[in-house]
Short mmCIF file of C-alpha atoms and ligand atoms in Angstrom, two decimals:
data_model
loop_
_atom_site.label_atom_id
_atom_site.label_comp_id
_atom_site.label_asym_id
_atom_site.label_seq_id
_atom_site.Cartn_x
_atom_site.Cartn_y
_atom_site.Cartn_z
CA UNK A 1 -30.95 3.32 -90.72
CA UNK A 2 -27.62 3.26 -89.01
CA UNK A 3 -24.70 4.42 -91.22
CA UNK A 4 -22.14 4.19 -88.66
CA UNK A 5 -19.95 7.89 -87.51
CA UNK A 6 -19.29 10.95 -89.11
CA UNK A 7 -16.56 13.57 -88.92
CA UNK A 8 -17.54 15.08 -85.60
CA UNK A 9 -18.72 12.39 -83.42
CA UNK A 10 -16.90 12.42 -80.46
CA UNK A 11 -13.73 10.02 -79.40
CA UNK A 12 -16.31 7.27 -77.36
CA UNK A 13 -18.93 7.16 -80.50
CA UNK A 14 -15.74 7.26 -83.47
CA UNK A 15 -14.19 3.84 -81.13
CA UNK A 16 -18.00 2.03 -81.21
CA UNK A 17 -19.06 3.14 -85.03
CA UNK A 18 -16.14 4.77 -87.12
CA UNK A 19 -15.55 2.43 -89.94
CA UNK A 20 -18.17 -0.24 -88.99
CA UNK A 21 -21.69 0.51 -90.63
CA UNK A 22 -24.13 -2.42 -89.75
CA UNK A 23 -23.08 -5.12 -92.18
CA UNK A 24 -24.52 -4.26 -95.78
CA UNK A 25 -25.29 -7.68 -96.91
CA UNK A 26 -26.79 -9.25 -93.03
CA UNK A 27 -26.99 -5.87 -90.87
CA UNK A 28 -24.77 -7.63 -88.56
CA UNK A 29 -23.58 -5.24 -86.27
CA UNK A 30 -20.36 -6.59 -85.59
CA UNK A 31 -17.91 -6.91 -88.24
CA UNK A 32 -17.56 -10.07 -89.66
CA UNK A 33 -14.47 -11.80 -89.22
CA UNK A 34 -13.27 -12.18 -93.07
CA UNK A 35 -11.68 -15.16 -93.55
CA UNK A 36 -11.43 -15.64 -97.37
CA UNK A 37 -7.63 -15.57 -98.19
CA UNK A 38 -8.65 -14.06 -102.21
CA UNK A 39 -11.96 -12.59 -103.28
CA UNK A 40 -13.67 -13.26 -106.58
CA UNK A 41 -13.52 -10.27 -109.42
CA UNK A 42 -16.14 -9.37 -111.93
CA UNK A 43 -13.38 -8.84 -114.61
CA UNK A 44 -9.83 -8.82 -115.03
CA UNK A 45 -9.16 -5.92 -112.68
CA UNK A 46 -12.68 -5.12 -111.56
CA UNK A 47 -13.61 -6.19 -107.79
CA UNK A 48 -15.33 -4.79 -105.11
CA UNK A 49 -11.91 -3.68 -103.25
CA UNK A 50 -10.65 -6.23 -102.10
CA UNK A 51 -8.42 -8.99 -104.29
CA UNK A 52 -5.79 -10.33 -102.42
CA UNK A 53 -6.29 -10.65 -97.91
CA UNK A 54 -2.35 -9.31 -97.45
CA UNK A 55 -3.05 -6.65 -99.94
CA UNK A 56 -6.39 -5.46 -98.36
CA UNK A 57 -8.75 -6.94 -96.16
CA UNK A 58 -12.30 -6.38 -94.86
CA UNK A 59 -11.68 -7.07 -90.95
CA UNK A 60 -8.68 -4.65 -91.64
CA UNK A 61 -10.34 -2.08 -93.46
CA UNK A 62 -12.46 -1.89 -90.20
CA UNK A 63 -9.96 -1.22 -88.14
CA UNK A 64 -7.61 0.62 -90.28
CA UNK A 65 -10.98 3.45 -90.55
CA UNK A 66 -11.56 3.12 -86.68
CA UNK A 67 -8.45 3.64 -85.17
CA UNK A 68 -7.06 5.94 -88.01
CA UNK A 69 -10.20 8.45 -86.95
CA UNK A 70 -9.38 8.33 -83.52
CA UNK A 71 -5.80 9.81 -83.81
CA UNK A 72 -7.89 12.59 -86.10
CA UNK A 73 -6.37 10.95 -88.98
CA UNK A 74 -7.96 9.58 -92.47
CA UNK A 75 -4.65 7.24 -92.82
CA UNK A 76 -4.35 4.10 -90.80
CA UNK A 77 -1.76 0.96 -91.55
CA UNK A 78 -2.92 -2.00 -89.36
CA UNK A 79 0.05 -4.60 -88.46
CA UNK A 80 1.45 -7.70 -87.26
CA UNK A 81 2.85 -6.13 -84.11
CA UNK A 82 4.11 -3.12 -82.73
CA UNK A 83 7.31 -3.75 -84.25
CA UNK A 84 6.49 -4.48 -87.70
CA UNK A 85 4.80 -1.08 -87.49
CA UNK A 86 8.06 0.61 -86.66
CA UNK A 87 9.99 -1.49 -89.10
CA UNK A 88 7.64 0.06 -91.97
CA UNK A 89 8.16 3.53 -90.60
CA UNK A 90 11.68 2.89 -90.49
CA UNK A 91 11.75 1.44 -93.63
CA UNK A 92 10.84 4.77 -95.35
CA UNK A 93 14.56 5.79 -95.01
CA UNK A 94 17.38 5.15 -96.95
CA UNK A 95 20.82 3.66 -96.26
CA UNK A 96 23.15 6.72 -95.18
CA UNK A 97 20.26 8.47 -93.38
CA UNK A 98 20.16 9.09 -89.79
CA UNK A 99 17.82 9.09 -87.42
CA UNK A 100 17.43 10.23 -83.67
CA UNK A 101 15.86 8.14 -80.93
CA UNK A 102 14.76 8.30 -77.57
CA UNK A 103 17.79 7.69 -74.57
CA UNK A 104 15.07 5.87 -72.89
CA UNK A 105 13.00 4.89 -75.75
CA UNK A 106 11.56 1.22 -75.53
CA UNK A 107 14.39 -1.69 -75.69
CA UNK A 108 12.57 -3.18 -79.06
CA UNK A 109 12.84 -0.34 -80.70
CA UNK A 110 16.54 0.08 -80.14
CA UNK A 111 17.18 -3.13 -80.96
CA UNK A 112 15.40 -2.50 -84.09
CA UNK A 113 17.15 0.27 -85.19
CA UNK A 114 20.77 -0.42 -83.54
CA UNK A 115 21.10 -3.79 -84.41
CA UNK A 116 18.82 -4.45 -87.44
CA UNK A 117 18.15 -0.80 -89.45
CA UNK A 118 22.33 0.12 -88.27
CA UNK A 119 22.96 -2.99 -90.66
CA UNK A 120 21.39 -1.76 -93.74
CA UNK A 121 22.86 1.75 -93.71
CA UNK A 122 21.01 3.75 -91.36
CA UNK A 123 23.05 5.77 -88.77
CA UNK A 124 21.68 6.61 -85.61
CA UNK A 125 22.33 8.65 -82.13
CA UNK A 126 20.16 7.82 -78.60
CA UNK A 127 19.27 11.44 -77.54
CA UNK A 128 17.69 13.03 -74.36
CA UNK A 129 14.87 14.79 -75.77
CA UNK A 130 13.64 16.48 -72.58
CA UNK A 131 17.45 18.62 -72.82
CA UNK A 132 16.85 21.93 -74.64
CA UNK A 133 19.73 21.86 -77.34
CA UNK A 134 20.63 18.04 -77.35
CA UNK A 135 18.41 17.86 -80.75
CA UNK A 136 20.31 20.30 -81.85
CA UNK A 137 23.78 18.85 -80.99
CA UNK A 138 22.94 15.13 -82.77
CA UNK A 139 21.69 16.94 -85.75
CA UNK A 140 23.32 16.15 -88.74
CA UNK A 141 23.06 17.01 -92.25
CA UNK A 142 21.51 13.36 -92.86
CA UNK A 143 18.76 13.38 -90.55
CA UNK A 144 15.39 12.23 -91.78
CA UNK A 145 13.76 11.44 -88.74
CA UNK A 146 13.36 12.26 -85.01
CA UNK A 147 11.70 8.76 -82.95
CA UNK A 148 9.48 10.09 -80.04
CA UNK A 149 8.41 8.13 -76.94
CA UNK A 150 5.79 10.54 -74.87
CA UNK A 151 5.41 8.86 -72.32
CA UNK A 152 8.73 6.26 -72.48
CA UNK A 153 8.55 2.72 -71.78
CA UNK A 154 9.75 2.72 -68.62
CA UNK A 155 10.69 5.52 -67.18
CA UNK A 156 7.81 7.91 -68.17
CA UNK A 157 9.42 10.57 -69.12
CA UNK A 158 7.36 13.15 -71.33
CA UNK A 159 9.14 14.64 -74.63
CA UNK A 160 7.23 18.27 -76.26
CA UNK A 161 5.93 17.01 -79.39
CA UNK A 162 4.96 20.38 -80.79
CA UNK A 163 8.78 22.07 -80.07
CA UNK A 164 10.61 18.42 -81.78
CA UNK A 165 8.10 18.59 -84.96
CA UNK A 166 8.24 22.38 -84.98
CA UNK A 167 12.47 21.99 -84.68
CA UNK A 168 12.79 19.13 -86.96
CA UNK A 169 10.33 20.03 -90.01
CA UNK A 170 12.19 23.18 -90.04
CA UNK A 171 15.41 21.18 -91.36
CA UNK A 172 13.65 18.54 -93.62
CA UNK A 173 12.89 15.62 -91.08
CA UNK A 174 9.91 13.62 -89.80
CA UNK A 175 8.60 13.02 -86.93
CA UNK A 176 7.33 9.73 -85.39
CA UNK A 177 5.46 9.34 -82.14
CA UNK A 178 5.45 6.22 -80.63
CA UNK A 179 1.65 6.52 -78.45
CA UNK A 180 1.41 3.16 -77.19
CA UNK A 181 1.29 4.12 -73.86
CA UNK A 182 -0.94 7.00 -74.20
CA UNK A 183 -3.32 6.01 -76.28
CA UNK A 184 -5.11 8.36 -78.90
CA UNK A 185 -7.74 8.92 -75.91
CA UNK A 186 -5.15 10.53 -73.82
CA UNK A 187 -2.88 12.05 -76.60
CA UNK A 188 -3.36 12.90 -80.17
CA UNK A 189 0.15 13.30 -81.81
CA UNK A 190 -1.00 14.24 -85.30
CA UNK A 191 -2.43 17.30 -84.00
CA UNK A 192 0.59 17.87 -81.91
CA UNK A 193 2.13 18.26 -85.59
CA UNK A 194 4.08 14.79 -85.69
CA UNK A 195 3.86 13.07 -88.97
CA UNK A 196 2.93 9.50 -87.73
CA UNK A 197 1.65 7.77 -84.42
CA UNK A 198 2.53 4.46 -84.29
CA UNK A 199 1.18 2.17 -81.80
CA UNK A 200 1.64 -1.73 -80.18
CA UNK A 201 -2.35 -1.92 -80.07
CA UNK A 202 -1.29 -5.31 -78.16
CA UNK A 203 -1.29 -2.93 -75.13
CA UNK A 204 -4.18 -0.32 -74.55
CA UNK A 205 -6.22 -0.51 -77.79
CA UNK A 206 -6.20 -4.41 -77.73
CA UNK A 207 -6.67 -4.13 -73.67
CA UNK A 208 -6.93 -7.69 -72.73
CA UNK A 209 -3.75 -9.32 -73.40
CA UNK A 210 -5.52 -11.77 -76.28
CA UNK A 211 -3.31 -10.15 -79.47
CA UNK A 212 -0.15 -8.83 -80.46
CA UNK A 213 -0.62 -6.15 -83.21
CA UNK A 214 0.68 -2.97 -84.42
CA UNK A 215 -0.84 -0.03 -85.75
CA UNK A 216 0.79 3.40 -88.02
CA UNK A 217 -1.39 6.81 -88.34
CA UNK A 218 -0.04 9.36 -90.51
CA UNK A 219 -2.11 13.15 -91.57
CA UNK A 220 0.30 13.09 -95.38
CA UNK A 221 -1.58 10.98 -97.98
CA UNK A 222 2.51 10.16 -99.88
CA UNK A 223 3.44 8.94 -96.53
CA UNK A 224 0.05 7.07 -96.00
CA UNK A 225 0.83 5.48 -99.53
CA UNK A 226 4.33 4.67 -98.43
CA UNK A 227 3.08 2.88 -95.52
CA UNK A 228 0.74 0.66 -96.64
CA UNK A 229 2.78 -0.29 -99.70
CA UNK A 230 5.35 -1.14 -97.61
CA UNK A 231 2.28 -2.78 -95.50
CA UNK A 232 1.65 -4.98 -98.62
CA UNK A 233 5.41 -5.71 -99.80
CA UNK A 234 6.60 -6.80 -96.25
CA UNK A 235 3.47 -8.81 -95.46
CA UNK A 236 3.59 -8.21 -91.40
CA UNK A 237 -0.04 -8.23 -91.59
CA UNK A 238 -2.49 -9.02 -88.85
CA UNK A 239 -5.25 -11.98 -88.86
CA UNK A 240 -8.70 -11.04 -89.20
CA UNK A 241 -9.16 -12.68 -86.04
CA UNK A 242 -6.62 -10.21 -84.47
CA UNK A 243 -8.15 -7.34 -86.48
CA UNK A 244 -11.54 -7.94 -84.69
CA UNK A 245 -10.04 -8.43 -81.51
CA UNK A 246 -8.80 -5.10 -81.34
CA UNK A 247 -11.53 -3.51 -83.23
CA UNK A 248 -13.08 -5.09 -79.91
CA UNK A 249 -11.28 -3.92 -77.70
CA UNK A 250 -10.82 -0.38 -79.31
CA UNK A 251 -14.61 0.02 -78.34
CA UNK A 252 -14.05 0.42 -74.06
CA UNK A 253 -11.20 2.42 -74.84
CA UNK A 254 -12.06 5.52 -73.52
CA UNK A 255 -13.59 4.27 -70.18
CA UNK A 256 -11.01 1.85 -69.54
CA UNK A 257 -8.36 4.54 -69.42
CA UNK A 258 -10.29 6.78 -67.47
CA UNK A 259 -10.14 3.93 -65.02
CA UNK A 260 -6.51 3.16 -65.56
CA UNK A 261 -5.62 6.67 -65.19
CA UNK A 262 -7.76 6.89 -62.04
CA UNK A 263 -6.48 3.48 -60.59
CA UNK A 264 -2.97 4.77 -61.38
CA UNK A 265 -3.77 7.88 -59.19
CA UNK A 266 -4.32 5.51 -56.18
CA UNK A 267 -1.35 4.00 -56.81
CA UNK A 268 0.46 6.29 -56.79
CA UNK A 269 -0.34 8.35 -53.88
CA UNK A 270 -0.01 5.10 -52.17
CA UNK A 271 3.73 4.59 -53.41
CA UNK A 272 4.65 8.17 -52.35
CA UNK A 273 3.85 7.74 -48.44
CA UNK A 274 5.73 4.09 -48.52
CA UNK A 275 9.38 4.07 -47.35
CA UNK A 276 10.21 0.91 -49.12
CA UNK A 277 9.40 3.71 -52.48
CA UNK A 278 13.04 5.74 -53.36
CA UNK A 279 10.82 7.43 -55.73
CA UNK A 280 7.86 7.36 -57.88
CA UNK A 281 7.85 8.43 -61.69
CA UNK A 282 4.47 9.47 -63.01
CA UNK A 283 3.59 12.12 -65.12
CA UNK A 284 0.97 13.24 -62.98
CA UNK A 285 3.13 14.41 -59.96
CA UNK A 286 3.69 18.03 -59.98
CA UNK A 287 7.53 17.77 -59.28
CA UNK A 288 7.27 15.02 -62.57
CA UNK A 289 10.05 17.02 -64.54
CA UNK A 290 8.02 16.72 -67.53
CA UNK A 291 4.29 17.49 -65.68
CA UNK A 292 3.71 20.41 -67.28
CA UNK A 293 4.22 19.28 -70.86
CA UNK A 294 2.00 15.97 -70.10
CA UNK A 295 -0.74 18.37 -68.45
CA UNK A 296 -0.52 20.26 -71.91
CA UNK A 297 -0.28 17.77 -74.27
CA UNK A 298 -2.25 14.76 -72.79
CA UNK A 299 -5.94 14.32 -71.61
CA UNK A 300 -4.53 12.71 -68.75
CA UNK A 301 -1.79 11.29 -67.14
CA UNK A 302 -1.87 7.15 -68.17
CA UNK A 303 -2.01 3.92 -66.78
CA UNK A 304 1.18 3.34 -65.91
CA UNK A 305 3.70 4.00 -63.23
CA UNK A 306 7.19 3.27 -62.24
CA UNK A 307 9.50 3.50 -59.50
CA UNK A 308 12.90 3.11 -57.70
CA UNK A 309 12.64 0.57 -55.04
CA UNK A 310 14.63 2.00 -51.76
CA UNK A 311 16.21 -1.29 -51.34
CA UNK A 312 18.19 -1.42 -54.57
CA UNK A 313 17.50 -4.38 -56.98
CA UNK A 314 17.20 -7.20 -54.33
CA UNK A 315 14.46 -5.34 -53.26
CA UNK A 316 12.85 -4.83 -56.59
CA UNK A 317 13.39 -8.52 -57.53
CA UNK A 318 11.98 -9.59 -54.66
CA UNK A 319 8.49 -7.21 -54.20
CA UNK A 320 7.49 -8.88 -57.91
CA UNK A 321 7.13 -12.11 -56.47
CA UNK A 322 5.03 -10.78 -53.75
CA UNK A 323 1.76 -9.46 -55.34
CA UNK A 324 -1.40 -11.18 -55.49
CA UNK A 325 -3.28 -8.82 -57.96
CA UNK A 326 0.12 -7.27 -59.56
CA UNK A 327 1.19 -10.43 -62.24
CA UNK A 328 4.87 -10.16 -62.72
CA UNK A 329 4.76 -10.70 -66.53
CA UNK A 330 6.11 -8.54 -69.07
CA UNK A 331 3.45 -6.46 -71.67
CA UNK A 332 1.46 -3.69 -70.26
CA UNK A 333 -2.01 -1.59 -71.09
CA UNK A 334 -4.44 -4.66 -69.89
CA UNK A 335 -7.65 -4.76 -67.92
CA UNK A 336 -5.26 -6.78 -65.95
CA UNK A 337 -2.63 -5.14 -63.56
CA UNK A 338 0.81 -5.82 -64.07
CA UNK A 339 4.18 -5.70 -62.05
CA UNK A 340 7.77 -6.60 -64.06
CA UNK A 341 11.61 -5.48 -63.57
CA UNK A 342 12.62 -3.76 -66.30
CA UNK A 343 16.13 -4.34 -66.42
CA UNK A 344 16.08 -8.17 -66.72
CA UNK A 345 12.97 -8.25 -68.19
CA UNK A 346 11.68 -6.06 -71.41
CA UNK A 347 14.58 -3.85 -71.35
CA UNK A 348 17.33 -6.49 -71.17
CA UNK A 349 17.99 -5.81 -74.44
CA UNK A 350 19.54 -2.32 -73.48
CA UNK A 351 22.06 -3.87 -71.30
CA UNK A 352 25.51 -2.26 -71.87
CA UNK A 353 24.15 0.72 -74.31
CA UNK A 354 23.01 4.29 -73.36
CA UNK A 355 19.75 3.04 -73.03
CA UNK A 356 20.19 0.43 -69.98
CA UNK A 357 17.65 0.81 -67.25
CA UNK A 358 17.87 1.66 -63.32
CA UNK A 359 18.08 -1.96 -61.83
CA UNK A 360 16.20 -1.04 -58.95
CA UNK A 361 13.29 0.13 -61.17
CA UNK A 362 9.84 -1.33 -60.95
CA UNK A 363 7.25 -0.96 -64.06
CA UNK A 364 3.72 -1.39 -63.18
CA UNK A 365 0.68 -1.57 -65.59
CA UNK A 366 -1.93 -0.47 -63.40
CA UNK A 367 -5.23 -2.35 -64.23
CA UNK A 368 -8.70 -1.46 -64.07
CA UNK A 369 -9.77 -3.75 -61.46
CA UNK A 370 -10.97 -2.33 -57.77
CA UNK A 371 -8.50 -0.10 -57.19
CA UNK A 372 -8.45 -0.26 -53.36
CA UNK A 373 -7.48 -3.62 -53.81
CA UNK A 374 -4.44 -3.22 -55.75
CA UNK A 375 -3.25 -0.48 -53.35
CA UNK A 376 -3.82 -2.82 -50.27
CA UNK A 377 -1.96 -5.49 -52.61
CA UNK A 378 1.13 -3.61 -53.22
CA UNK A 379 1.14 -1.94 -49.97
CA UNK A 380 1.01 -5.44 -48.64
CA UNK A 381 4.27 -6.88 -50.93
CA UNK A 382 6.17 -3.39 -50.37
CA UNK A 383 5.99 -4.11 -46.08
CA UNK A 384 7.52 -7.38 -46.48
CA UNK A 385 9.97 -6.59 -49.17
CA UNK A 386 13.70 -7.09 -48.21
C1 LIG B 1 6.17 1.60 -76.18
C2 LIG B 1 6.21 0.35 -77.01
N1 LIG B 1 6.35 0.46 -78.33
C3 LIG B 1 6.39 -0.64 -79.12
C4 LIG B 1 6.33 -1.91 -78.60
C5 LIG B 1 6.44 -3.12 -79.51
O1 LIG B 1 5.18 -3.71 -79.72
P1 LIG B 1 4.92 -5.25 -79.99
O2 LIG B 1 5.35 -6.01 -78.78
O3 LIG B 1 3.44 -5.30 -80.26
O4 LIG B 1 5.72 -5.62 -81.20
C6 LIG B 1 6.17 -2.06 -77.22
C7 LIG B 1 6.09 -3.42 -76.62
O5 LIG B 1 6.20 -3.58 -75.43
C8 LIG B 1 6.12 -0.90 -76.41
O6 LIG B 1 5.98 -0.98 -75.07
#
């Protein structure tokens, strides 16, 4: 009888069984989708796990167990979005702490901590983590936590995890990964020695641009408790409906981003040769500044790519109205190819602060349709461009 995966299944057989046994009361093979808001109890205090659907859930529990295995981790916090993921993380610090983030790390997540965390107490200084020695400079004696983005959202730059956990556990500070665009396929930051990976599984794990949800892995069983108490007391949990979804779409994982990663390739080599193309960031190039790091601590190089458009912004405004595969639409890490401009768009929230984008940047999400086709369709837009 089918029991579902154990310890050393490999990443494709942990997406399809870990934490999702055939059903023990129907053998369904699917998880059900649990509905039922409370869940009767035997006795005062005795139940079968669950009590209370924010407190604990059976969709959830799914997920939690299938996505916590693939980051190698027994510990997975399943929430609302991306951002109420970070919050909790966040959340685990007090007021007079200080934390380091990203220069380029993802607009939402300065906003969250400039504008909401900076309110309740929690000092903070936008670093470039690539520079040997800038950790060092921001350091102060209140430091609890380092953010990482590996690859950043949108310029794709590629931060050591192992040398920023090795640096800061040596003075008393965690270390977060945000691994939303790598996925756990590609990178596993636990391993790499961070303490959490923290995800917006409305991008790659989700994969089809049907949920918004948010997802924390951590190794330390305190922090794990933290988490998911935090989980409870907050409430920023996800539907069951949007725990199956991406229990769903966590399945194809692994062979969608081999076909991102190879569509991305395409792409790529595509941009390079065009003269409309200032430049092209993508961890794959070998003159990327951070290719050898990605080459050592990824599987491979992602699904998405950006780039400088030769014309200057009016050019890069203008090319994302001219795709007919490429959607210009923000979000990213879908079956479906995207094409948006950072700087108005999901990073307009940077505007003004040491995080503010390029304006003539370009973010694509390359998708995982034909990939000749989405080469002839940007090559097409980029010869007309302004
Ligand atoms: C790298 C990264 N982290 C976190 C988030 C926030 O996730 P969500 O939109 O699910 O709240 C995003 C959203 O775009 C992102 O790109």
């Amino acid at each position: 009888m089918s029991t579902g995966a154990e310890a050393g299944d490999g990443f494709e057989t942990r997406a399809i069984h870990a934490g999702q046994p055939p059903d023990a009361s129907t053998g369904a093979i699917v998880p059900p989708i649990s509905l039922a808001t409370t869940f009767a109890q035997h006795a005062v205090g005795r139940h079968r796990g669950y009590e209370y659907s924010r407190s604990a859930n059976p969709t959830r529990d799914a997920l939690e167990h299938c996505v916590a295995s693939l980051e190698g981790s027994h510990h997975g916090v399943a929430f609302a979005s991306g951002l109420a993921a970070e919050d909790a993380l966040l959340r685990t610090l007090d007021p007079g702490d200080h934390v380091i983030i990203p220069s380029d790390a993802y607009g939402g997540t300065f906003r969250l901590v400039a504008r909401v965390h900076e309110r309740h107490g929690i000092g903070w200084t936008a670093v470039d983590l690539r520079e040997p020695g800038a950790l060092a400079a921001a350091w102060r004696d209140e430091t609890r936590l380092v953010w990482v983005e590996t690859p950043t959202n949108p310029t794709l730059s590629i931060v050591d995890v192992e040398q920023v956990a090795s640096f800061a556990h040596g003075l008393d500070a965690r270390v977060v990964v945000d691994n939303t665009f790598a996925t756990p396929f590609l990178q596993q930051p636990l391993a790499l020695g961070a303490d959490a990976s923290v995800h917006s599984s409305t991008k790659y794990l989700g994969g089809h641009s049907d949920v918004v949800g948010g997802f924390v892995a951590v190794s330390d069983p305190d922090l794990a408790d933290e988490v998911r108490f935090l989980q409870n007391a907050m409430g920023a949990v996800p539907s069951p409906f949007d725990c199956y979804l991406v229990l769903r779409g966590v399945k194809t994982l692994a062979v969608r981003m081999e076909r991102h990663c190879a569509n991305a390739r395409l792409v790529v080599d595509m941009l390079r040769g065009h003269d409309a193309v200032a430049r092209v960031l993508y961890p794959g190039l070998a003159d990327h500044p951070g290719h050898d790091v990605a080459a050592r601590q990824m599987r491979d190089f992602g699904g998405m790519v950006s780039f400088l458009a030769a014309g200057g912004e009016e050019a890069a405004l203008d090319l994302v109205t001219r795709t007919r595969l490429f959607t210009l639409a923000e979000s990213l890490g879908a079956v479906e190819s995207l094409i948006e401009h950072p700087a108005r768009m999901t990073h307009a929230s940077a505007a003004g602060s040491p995080l503010e984008v390029d304006r003539a940047l370009v973010r694509l999400s390359v998708g995982i349709e034909s990939g000749g086709d989405l080469v002839a369709d940007l090559a097409r837009a980029l010869d007309t461009v302004v």
